[in-house]
PDB file of C-alpha atoms and ligand atoms in Angstrom:
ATOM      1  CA  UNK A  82      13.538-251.992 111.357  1.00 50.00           C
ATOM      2  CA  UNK A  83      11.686-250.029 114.048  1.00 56.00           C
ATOM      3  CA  UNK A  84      14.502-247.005 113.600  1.00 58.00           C
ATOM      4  CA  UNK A  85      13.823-247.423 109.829  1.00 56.00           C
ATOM      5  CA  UNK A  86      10.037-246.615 109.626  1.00 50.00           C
ATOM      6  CA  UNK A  87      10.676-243.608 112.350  1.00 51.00           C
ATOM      7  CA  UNK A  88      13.129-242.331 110.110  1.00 49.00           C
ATOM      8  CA  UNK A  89      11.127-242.677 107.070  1.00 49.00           C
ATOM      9  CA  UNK A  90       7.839-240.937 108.888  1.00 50.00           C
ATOM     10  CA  UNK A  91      10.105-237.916 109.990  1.00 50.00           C
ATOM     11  CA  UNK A  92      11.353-237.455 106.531  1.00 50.00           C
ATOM     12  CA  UNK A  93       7.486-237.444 105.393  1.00 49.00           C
ATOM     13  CA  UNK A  94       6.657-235.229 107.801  1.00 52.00           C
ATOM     14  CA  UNK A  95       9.001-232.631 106.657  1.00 52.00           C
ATOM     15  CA  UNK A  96       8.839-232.819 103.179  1.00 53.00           C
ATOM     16  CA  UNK A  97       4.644-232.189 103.632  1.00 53.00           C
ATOM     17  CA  UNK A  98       5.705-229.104 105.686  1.00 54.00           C
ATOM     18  CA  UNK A  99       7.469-227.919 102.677  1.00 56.00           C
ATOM     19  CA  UNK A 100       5.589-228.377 100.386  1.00 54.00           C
ATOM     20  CA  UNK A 101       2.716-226.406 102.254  1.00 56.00           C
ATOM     21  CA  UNK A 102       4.942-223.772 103.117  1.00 57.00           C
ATOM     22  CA  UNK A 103       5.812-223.353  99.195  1.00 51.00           C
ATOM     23  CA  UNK A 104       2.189-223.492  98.417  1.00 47.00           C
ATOM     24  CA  UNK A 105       1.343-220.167  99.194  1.00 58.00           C
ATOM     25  CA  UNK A 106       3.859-218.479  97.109  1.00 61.00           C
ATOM     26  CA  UNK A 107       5.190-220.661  94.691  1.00 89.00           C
ATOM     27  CA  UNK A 108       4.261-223.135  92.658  1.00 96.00           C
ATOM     28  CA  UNK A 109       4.783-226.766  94.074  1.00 96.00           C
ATOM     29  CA  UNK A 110       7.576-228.410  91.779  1.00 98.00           C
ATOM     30  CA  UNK A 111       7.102-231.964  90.874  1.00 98.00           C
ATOM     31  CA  UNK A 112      10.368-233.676  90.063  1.00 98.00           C
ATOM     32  CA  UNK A 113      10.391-236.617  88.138  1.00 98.00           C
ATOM     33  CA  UNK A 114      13.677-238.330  85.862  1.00 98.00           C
ATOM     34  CA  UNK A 115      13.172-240.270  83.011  1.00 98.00           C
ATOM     35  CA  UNK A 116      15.101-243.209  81.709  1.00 98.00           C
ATOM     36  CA  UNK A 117      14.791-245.919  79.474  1.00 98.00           C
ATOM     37  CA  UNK A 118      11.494-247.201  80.125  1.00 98.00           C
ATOM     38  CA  UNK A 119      10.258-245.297  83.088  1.00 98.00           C
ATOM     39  CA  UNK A 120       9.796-242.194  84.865  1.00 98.00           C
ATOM     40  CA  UNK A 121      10.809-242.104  88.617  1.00 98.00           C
ATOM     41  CA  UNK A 122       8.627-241.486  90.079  1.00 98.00           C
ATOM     42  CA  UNK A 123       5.738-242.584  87.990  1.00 98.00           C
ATOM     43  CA  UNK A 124       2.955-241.948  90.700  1.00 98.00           C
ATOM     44  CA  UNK A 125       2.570-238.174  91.886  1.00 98.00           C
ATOM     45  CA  UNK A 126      -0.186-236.728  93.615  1.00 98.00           C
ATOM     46  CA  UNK A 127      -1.169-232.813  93.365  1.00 98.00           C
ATOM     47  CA  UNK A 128      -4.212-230.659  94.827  1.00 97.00           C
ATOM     48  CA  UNK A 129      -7.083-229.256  92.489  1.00 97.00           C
ATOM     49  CA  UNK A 130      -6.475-225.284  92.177  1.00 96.00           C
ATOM     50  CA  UNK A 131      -3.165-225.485  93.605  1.00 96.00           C
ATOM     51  CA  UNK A 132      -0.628-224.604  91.022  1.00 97.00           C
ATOM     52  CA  UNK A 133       2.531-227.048  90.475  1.00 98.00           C
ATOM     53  CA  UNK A 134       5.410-227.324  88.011  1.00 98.00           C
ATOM     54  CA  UNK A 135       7.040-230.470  86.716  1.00 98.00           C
ATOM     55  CA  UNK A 136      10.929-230.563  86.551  1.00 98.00           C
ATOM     56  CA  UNK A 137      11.895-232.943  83.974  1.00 98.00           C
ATOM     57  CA  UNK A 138      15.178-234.292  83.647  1.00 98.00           C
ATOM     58  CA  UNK A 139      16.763-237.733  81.729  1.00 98.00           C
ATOM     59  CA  UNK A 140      19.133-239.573  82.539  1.00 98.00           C
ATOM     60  CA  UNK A 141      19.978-241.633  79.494  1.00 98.00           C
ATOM     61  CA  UNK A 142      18.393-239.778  76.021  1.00 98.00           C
ATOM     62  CA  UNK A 143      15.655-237.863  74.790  1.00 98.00           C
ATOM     63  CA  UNK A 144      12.157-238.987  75.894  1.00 98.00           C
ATOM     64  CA  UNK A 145       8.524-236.792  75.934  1.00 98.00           C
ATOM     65  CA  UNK A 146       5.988-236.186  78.344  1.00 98.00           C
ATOM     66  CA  UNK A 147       2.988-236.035  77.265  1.00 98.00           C
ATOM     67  CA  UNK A 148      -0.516-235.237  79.516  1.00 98.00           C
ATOM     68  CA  UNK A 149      -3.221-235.619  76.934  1.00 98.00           C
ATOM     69  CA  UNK A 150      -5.856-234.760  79.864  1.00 98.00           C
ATOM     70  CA  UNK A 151      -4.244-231.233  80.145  1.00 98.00           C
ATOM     71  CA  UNK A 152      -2.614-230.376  77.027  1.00 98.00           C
ATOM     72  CA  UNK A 153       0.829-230.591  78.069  1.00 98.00           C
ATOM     73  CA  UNK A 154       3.643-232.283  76.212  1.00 98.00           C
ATOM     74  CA  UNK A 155       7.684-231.509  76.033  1.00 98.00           C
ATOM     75  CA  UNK A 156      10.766-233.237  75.722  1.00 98.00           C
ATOM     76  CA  UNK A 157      13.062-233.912  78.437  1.00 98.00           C
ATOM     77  CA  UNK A 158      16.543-233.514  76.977  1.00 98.00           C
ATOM     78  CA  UNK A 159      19.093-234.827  79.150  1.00 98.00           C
ATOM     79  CA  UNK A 160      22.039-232.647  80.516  1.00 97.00           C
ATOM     80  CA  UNK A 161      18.652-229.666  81.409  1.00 97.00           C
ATOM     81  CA  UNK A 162      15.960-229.040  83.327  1.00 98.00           C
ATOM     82  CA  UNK A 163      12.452-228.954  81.484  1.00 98.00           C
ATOM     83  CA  UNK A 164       9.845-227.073  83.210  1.00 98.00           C
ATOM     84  CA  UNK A 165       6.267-228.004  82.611  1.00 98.00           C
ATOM     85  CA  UNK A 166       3.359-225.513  84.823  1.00 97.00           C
ATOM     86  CA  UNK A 167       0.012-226.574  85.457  1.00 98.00           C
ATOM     87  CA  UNK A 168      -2.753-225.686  87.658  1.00 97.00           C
ATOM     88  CA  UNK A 169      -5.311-228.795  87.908  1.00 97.00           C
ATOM     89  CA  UNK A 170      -8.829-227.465  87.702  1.00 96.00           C
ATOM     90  CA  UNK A 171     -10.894-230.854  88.340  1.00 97.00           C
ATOM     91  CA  UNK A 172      -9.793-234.024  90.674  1.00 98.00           C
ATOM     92  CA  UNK A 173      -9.019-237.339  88.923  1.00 98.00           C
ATOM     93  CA  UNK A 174      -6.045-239.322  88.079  1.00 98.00           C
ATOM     94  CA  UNK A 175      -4.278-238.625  84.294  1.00 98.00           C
ATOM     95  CA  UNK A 176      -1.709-240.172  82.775  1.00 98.00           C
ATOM     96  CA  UNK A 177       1.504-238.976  81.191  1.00 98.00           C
ATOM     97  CA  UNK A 178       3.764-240.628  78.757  1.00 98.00           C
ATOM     98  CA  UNK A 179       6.784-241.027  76.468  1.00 98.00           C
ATOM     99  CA  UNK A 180       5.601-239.653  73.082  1.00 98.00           C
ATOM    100  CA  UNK A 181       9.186-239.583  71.753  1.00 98.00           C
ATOM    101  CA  UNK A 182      10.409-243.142  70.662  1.00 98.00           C
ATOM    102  CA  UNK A 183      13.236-244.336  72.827  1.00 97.00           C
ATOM    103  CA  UNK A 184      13.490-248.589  72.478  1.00 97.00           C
ATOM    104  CA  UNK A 185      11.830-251.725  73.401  1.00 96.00           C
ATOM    105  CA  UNK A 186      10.354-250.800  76.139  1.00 97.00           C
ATOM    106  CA  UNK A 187       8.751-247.199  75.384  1.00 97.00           C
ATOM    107  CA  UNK A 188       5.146-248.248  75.205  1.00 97.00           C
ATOM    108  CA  UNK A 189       4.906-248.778  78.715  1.00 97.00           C
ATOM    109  CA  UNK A 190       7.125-245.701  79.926  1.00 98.00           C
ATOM    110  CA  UNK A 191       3.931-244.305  81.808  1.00 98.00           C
ATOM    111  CA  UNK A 192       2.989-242.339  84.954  1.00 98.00           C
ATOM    112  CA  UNK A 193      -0.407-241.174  86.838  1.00 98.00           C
ATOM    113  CA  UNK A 194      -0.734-238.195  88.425  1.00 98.00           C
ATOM    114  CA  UNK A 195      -3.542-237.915  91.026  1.00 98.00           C
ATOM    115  CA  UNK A 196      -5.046-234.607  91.699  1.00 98.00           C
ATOM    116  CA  UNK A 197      -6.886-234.785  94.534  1.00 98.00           C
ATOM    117  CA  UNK A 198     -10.240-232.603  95.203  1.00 96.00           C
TER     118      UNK A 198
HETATM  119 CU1   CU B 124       9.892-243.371  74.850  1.00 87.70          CU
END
C-alpha cells in the first residue's frame, strides 16, 4: 500500500515536470477518450493564459464535444485524433458535453474543465 502511493506521487511528479517543460513552447495537450456515456477523464484542470489543446479520441462511435463557455464544439470520430486549441482567458470551471446523440445514457456524458487563475 505504502509502495503504491510512492509510486503514484513519483508518477505525479513527473508528469507536472512535463507538462511545465511543454508550456513554454507548446501548447499543453489535454487527452481525453470518449465512450458511451462518458469522457475519461471528465475532470481536467488548465491555467488562465496558458494555451492547451484537447486530443479527442472514441472508442466506441461518434460523440461531440461541445464547450458552450468558449465556443468550441467537434466531433470525435473514432479510428482519429480530433484536435481542439484553446487559450483560457478568465479562471472558472466550464463544462463540455456530448452534443451528438449516442444512446441512453448521452444526457449525462459530461466533463468540467477547471482553469485555474
Ligand atoms: Cu452523446
Amino acid at each position: 500500500m505504502k509502495r503504491r502511493v510512492m509510486v503514484a506521487l513519483l508518477a505525479g511528479s513527473a508528469v507536472g515536470g512535463v507538462a511545465r517543460l511543454r508550456a513554454a513552447e507548446q501548447p499543453v495537450e489535454i487527452r481525453i477518450s470518449a465512450k458511451k456515456f462518458e469522457y475519461h477523464p471528465n475532470n481536467v484542470t488548465a491555467k488562465a493564459g496558458k494555451p492547451l489543446v484537447f486530443v479527442l479520441t472514441s472508442q466506441d462511435r461518434i460523440h461531440g464535444f461541445k464547450m458552450p463557455d468558449f465556443g468550441l464544439r467537434s466531433d470525435i470520430v473514432p479510428g482519429q485524433e480530433t484536435r481542439v486549441s484553446l487559450t483560457p482567458d478568465k479562471p472558472g470551471n466550464f463544462v463540455f458535453f456530448c452534443d451528438v446523440f449516442c444512446g441512453d445514457g448521452h444526457e449525462d456524458m459530461e466533463g468540467v474543465l477547471m482553469v485555474e487563475a
